[in-house]
Amino acid sequence: DSRRASLFSRRVFSKSLLRRAITFVLRFALRVFFRRIEVVGAEHVPRRGACLFVLNHPNGLVDPAFLLCFAPRSVSFLAKSPLFSMPVVGFLVRALDSIPVYRRQDEGEDTARNRETFERAAELLRRGGTIAICPEGASHSEPYLLPLKTGAARIALGAASVKQDGGTGRRGHGEMGRQREELTGRETPHPSHVSPSPRLPLSPSSLSIVPAGLYYTAKTTFRSGALLYFGEPIPVSSVEPDEQGEPPRERVRELSDRIAGALRSLTLNADRHEALAMVARAERIFSSEDDEEEPSLERELRRRRRFVEAYAFHRRHSPERLEVLEKRIRQYEEELRQAGIEDPRQLSAAT
């Protein structure tokens, strides 16, 4: 009735207002901490239709904050379940429509509940929503992308899956709900917490996975730089699920591999920290020749990616040349220190 519709509208408005307030505060905090923030590739993000963001995870809660504040669409998140029990953080993740993920490394968590998590996420996508997930599964400081969990691929394929009878390829809320009701004695709410929409499969062109790479010049250093780099979307084709309602394993692995390749193309990856340190030092020297006073972070990332590839090549095929290069860089840096120059970009053409 009209009264119920009015109440629903007020709730939606207040939730939207809260989301905008949280986003405003977080965006302000990010711009205070980071001197430079660049967003590249936003034109790759579909403005309509279901969208699943996949993001690398080098910097804890700062990573999803960047996506929340600078993605061109409103985003819901999959977040580890312990966050929901934290006093302040729990309020924030709920206000942002996050869905809990249950991990083996979190004590006392039942990973079997992730089936419901995946179903809630797939249902949101079926309604044309937007979700973000960090498929590495945990924040880390490794110099490379960790092996990806299959959750992102399973959610995407589950949202697009079709049974032969034309329904969605999943065990519906009814079956999962009955199982939980038998265990708890309570009625289970619909996973999306809203009135269910018709369970129609997504068309192959209506769901896209958008890879997003985060690159930090020095993630824990005040007034450093950060780049959010959106890649080209990966279309998701419908598949026929198996008898358990799950997408075929080979299709899950294939899609996970495509996601991993896309994320590697947007991030900086080396096999060891020493390689990144060496590359950073070399890049500072070469960037001093740029015409720009301060080259873009995208350009810096691309150059460092090329240096990493060259470093890996010479370490395998001509390690002696690599040693000579490292020695020359050390000598050059020592000459700069003796001259009282901290940054090679301070050098002029006359110098």
Short mmCIF file of C-alpha atoms in Angstrom, two decimals, residues 82-288:
data_model
loop_
_atom_site.label_atom_id
_atom_site.label_comp_id
_atom_site.label_asym_id
_atom_site.label_seq_id
_atom_site.Cartn_x
_atom_site.Cartn_y
_atom_site.Cartn_z
CA PRO A 82 35.13 -10.58 11.18
CA LEU A 83 34.69 -7.00 9.96
CA PHE A 84 30.95 -7.23 10.64
CA SER A 85 31.54 -7.73 14.39
CA MET A 86 33.87 -4.74 14.81
CA PRO A 87 32.17 -1.77 16.54
CA VAL A 88 32.74 1.00 13.97
CA VAL A 89 33.88 -0.95 10.93
CA GLY A 90 30.88 -3.26 11.25
CA PHE A 91 28.51 -0.32 11.01
CA LEU A 92 30.30 0.98 7.92
CA VAL A 93 30.37 -2.31 6.01
CA ARG A 94 26.68 -2.85 6.68
CA ALA A 95 25.85 0.70 5.60
CA LEU A 96 27.63 -0.04 2.31
CA ASP A 97 25.51 -3.17 1.67
CA SER A 98 28.47 -5.50 2.12
CA ILE A 99 28.06 -9.27 2.07
CA PRO A 100 30.12 -11.40 4.52
CA VAL A 101 32.66 -13.94 3.26
CA TYR A 102 33.66 -16.78 5.59
CA ARG A 103 37.36 -17.70 5.39
CA ARG A 104 39.23 -20.72 6.74
CA GLN A 105 41.85 -18.50 8.37
CA ASP A 106 39.22 -16.71 10.48
CA GLU A 107 38.74 -18.68 13.67
CA GLY A 108 35.31 -20.17 14.24
CA GLU A 109 33.93 -19.39 10.79
CA ASP A 110 31.91 -21.94 8.83
CA THR A 111 33.05 -21.78 5.20
CA ALA A 112 29.96 -23.74 4.15
CA ARG A 113 28.03 -20.50 4.62
CA ASN A 114 29.81 -19.09 1.57
CA ARG A 115 27.28 -20.87 -0.60
CA GLU A 116 24.69 -18.43 0.70
CA THR A 117 27.18 -15.57 0.25
CA PHE A 118 27.68 -16.48 -3.40
CA GLU A 119 23.94 -16.77 -3.92
CA ARG A 120 23.27 -13.33 -2.42
CA ALA A 121 26.00 -11.83 -4.60
CA ALA A 122 24.67 -13.55 -7.72
CA GLU A 123 21.13 -12.37 -6.95
CA LEU A 124 22.36 -8.77 -6.69
CA LEU A 125 24.04 -9.13 -10.08
CA ARG A 126 20.89 -10.59 -11.59
CA ARG A 127 19.13 -7.39 -10.59
CA GLY A 128 21.77 -5.38 -12.51
CA GLY A 129 23.76 -4.40 -9.42
CA THR A 130 27.47 -3.85 -8.86
CA ILE A 131 29.72 -5.86 -6.53
CA ALA A 132 33.43 -5.64 -5.72
CA ILE A 133 35.64 -8.48 -4.54
CA CYS A 134 39.36 -8.87 -3.84
CA PRO A 135 39.98 -12.36 -5.27
CA GLU A 136 43.39 -12.74 -3.64
CA GLY A 137 41.45 -13.37 -0.44
CA ALA A 138 43.64 -11.34 1.92
CA SER A 139 45.62 -8.13 2.03
CA HIS A 140 49.38 -8.61 1.70
CA SER A 141 52.73 -6.95 0.99
CA GLU A 142 54.12 -9.47 -1.47
CA PRO A 143 55.64 -7.95 -4.64
CA TYR A 144 53.31 -9.99 -6.84
CA LEU A 145 49.66 -10.92 -7.26
CA LEU A 146 48.73 -13.88 -5.05
CA PRO A 147 46.99 -16.93 -6.57
CA LEU A 148 43.34 -16.01 -6.91
CA LYS A 149 40.46 -17.66 -5.10
CA THR A 150 37.69 -18.89 -7.38
CA GLY A 151 34.89 -16.94 -5.68
CA ALA A 152 34.73 -14.13 -8.25
CA ALA A 153 34.43 -16.55 -11.16
CA ARG A 154 31.88 -18.70 -9.34
CA ILE A 155 29.71 -15.69 -8.52
CA ALA A 156 29.84 -14.35 -12.08
CA LEU A 157 29.12 -17.71 -13.71
CA GLY A 158 26.44 -18.45 -11.14
CA ALA A 159 24.67 -15.19 -11.97
CA ALA A 160 24.76 -16.02 -15.68
CA SER A 161 24.06 -19.77 -15.42
CA VAL A 162 20.97 -21.24 -17.00
CA LYS A 163 19.26 -24.57 -16.46
CA GLN A 164 17.79 -26.44 -19.38
CA ASP A 165 14.31 -25.57 -18.14
CA GLY A 166 15.18 -21.86 -18.51
CA GLY A 167 15.54 -21.09 -14.81
CA THR A 168 18.66 -19.83 -13.15
CA GLY A 169 21.30 -22.44 -12.48
CA ARG A 170 21.22 -22.47 -8.72
CA ARG A 171 19.61 -24.02 -5.74
CA GLY A 172 17.15 -21.25 -5.00
CA HIS A 173 16.54 -19.42 -1.79
CA GLY A 174 13.77 -21.88 -1.02
CA GLU A 175 16.05 -24.92 -0.70
CA MET A 176 18.85 -23.07 1.08
CA GLY A 177 16.35 -21.30 3.30
CA ARG A 178 14.69 -24.57 4.30
CA GLN A 179 18.06 -26.05 5.29
CA ARG A 180 18.82 -23.08 7.56
CA GLU A 181 15.31 -23.07 9.00
CA GLU A 182 15.67 -26.75 9.95
CA LEU A 183 18.89 -25.92 11.80
CA THR A 184 17.83 -22.68 13.47
CA GLY A 185 14.07 -22.96 13.81
CA ARG A 186 13.77 -19.45 12.34
CA GLU A 187 12.50 -18.22 9.04
CA THR A 188 15.32 -17.17 6.75
CA PRO A 189 15.02 -13.81 4.95
CA HIS A 190 15.56 -13.65 1.22
CA PRO A 191 19.30 -13.23 0.51
CA SER A 192 18.85 -9.88 -1.18
CA HIS A 193 16.68 -8.53 1.68
CA VAL A 194 14.23 -7.17 -0.88
CA SER A 195 11.26 -8.57 -2.71
CA PRO A 196 12.57 -11.23 -5.11
CA SER A 197 12.70 -10.40 -8.78
CA PRO A 198 11.81 -12.97 -11.43
CA ARG A 199 14.60 -15.52 -11.60
CA LEU A 200 15.60 -14.91 -15.18
CA PRO A 201 19.16 -15.55 -16.37
CA LEU A 202 21.36 -12.65 -17.39
CA SER A 203 21.96 -12.27 -21.08
CA PRO A 204 25.60 -12.99 -22.05
CA SER A 205 26.26 -9.30 -22.74
CA SER A 206 24.67 -7.93 -19.56
CA LEU A 207 27.29 -9.05 -17.01
CA SER A 208 30.85 -7.78 -17.13
CA ILE A 209 33.83 -8.32 -14.87
CA VAL A 210 35.91 -5.14 -14.62
CA PRO A 211 39.49 -5.61 -13.39
CA ALA A 212 40.83 -2.75 -11.28
CA GLY A 213 44.48 -2.43 -10.35
CA LEU A 214 45.79 -0.39 -7.44
CA TYR A 215 49.33 0.94 -7.56
CA TYR A 216 50.85 2.77 -4.59
CA THR A 217 54.16 4.60 -4.83
CA ALA A 218 54.65 4.01 -1.08
CA LYS A 219 51.47 2.74 0.54
CA THR A 220 52.36 3.56 4.16
CA THR A 221 54.03 6.92 3.45
CA PHE A 222 52.13 10.13 4.09
CA ARG A 223 51.64 12.30 0.99
CA SER A 224 52.66 9.56 -1.43
CA GLY A 225 50.76 8.63 -4.61
CA ALA A 226 48.09 6.11 -5.61
CA LEU A 227 46.73 5.02 -8.99
CA LEU A 228 43.39 3.27 -9.57
CA TYR A 229 43.58 1.65 -13.00
CA PHE A 230 40.45 0.16 -14.61
CA GLY A 231 41.01 -2.39 -17.36
CA GLU A 232 38.80 -3.53 -20.20
CA PRO A 233 35.74 -5.49 -19.08
CA ILE A 234 35.63 -9.26 -19.35
CA PRO A 235 32.26 -10.48 -20.69
CA VAL A 236 30.71 -13.45 -18.93
CA SER A 237 28.88 -16.07 -20.98
CA SER A 238 26.14 -18.25 -19.57
CA VAL A 239 26.94 -21.86 -18.70
CA GLU A 240 24.90 -24.90 -17.77
CA PRO A 241 25.47 -25.76 -14.08
CA ASP A 242 26.17 -29.25 -12.80
CA GLU A 243 23.76 -31.36 -10.77
CA GLN A 244 24.65 -29.42 -7.59
CA GLY A 245 23.77 -26.14 -9.25
CA GLU A 246 27.45 -25.10 -9.48
CA PRO A 247 29.17 -23.84 -12.65
CA PRO A 248 31.57 -26.40 -14.22
CA ARG A 249 35.01 -26.41 -12.60
CA GLU A 250 36.84 -26.02 -15.89
CA ARG A 251 34.85 -22.91 -16.71
CA VAL A 252 35.51 -21.51 -13.24
CA ARG A 253 39.25 -22.11 -13.63
CA GLU A 254 39.25 -20.64 -17.14
CA LEU A 255 37.51 -17.46 -16.01
CA SER A 256 39.72 -17.19 -12.90
CA ASP A 257 42.79 -17.38 -15.14
CA ARG A 258 41.43 -14.58 -17.33
CA ILE A 259 40.81 -12.45 -14.26
CA ALA A 260 44.35 -13.10 -13.00
CA GLY A 261 45.84 -12.16 -16.38
CA ALA A 262 43.83 -8.95 -16.48
CA LEU A 263 44.89 -7.95 -12.96
CA ARG A 264 48.56 -8.67 -13.71
CA SER A 265 48.35 -6.36 -16.72
CA LEU A 266 47.22 -3.51 -14.44
CA THR A 267 49.60 -4.01 -11.52
CA LEU A 268 53.31 -4.22 -10.78
CA ASN A 269 54.55 -7.77 -10.25
CA ALA A 270 58.01 -9.03 -9.44
CA ASP A 271 59.26 -12.29 -7.95
CA ARG A 272 61.11 -10.59 -5.09
CA HIS A 273 61.21 -7.33 -3.15
CA GLU A 274 64.82 -6.72 -4.21
CA ALA A 275 63.68 -6.50 -7.81
CA LEU A 276 61.09 -3.82 -7.00
CA ALA A 277 63.64 -1.84 -5.00
CA MET A 278 66.12 -1.97 -7.87
CA VAL A 279 63.43 -1.00 -10.38
CA ALA A 280 62.30 1.94 -8.24
CA ARG A 281 65.84 3.28 -8.08
CA ALA A 282 66.35 2.90 -11.83
CA GLU A 283 62.99 4.50 -12.59
CA ARG A 284 63.83 7.56 -10.50
CA ILE A 285 66.96 8.08 -12.60
CA PHE A 286 65.25 7.61 -15.96
CA SER A 287 62.24 9.75 -14.99
CA SER A 288 64.58 12.72 -14.48
#
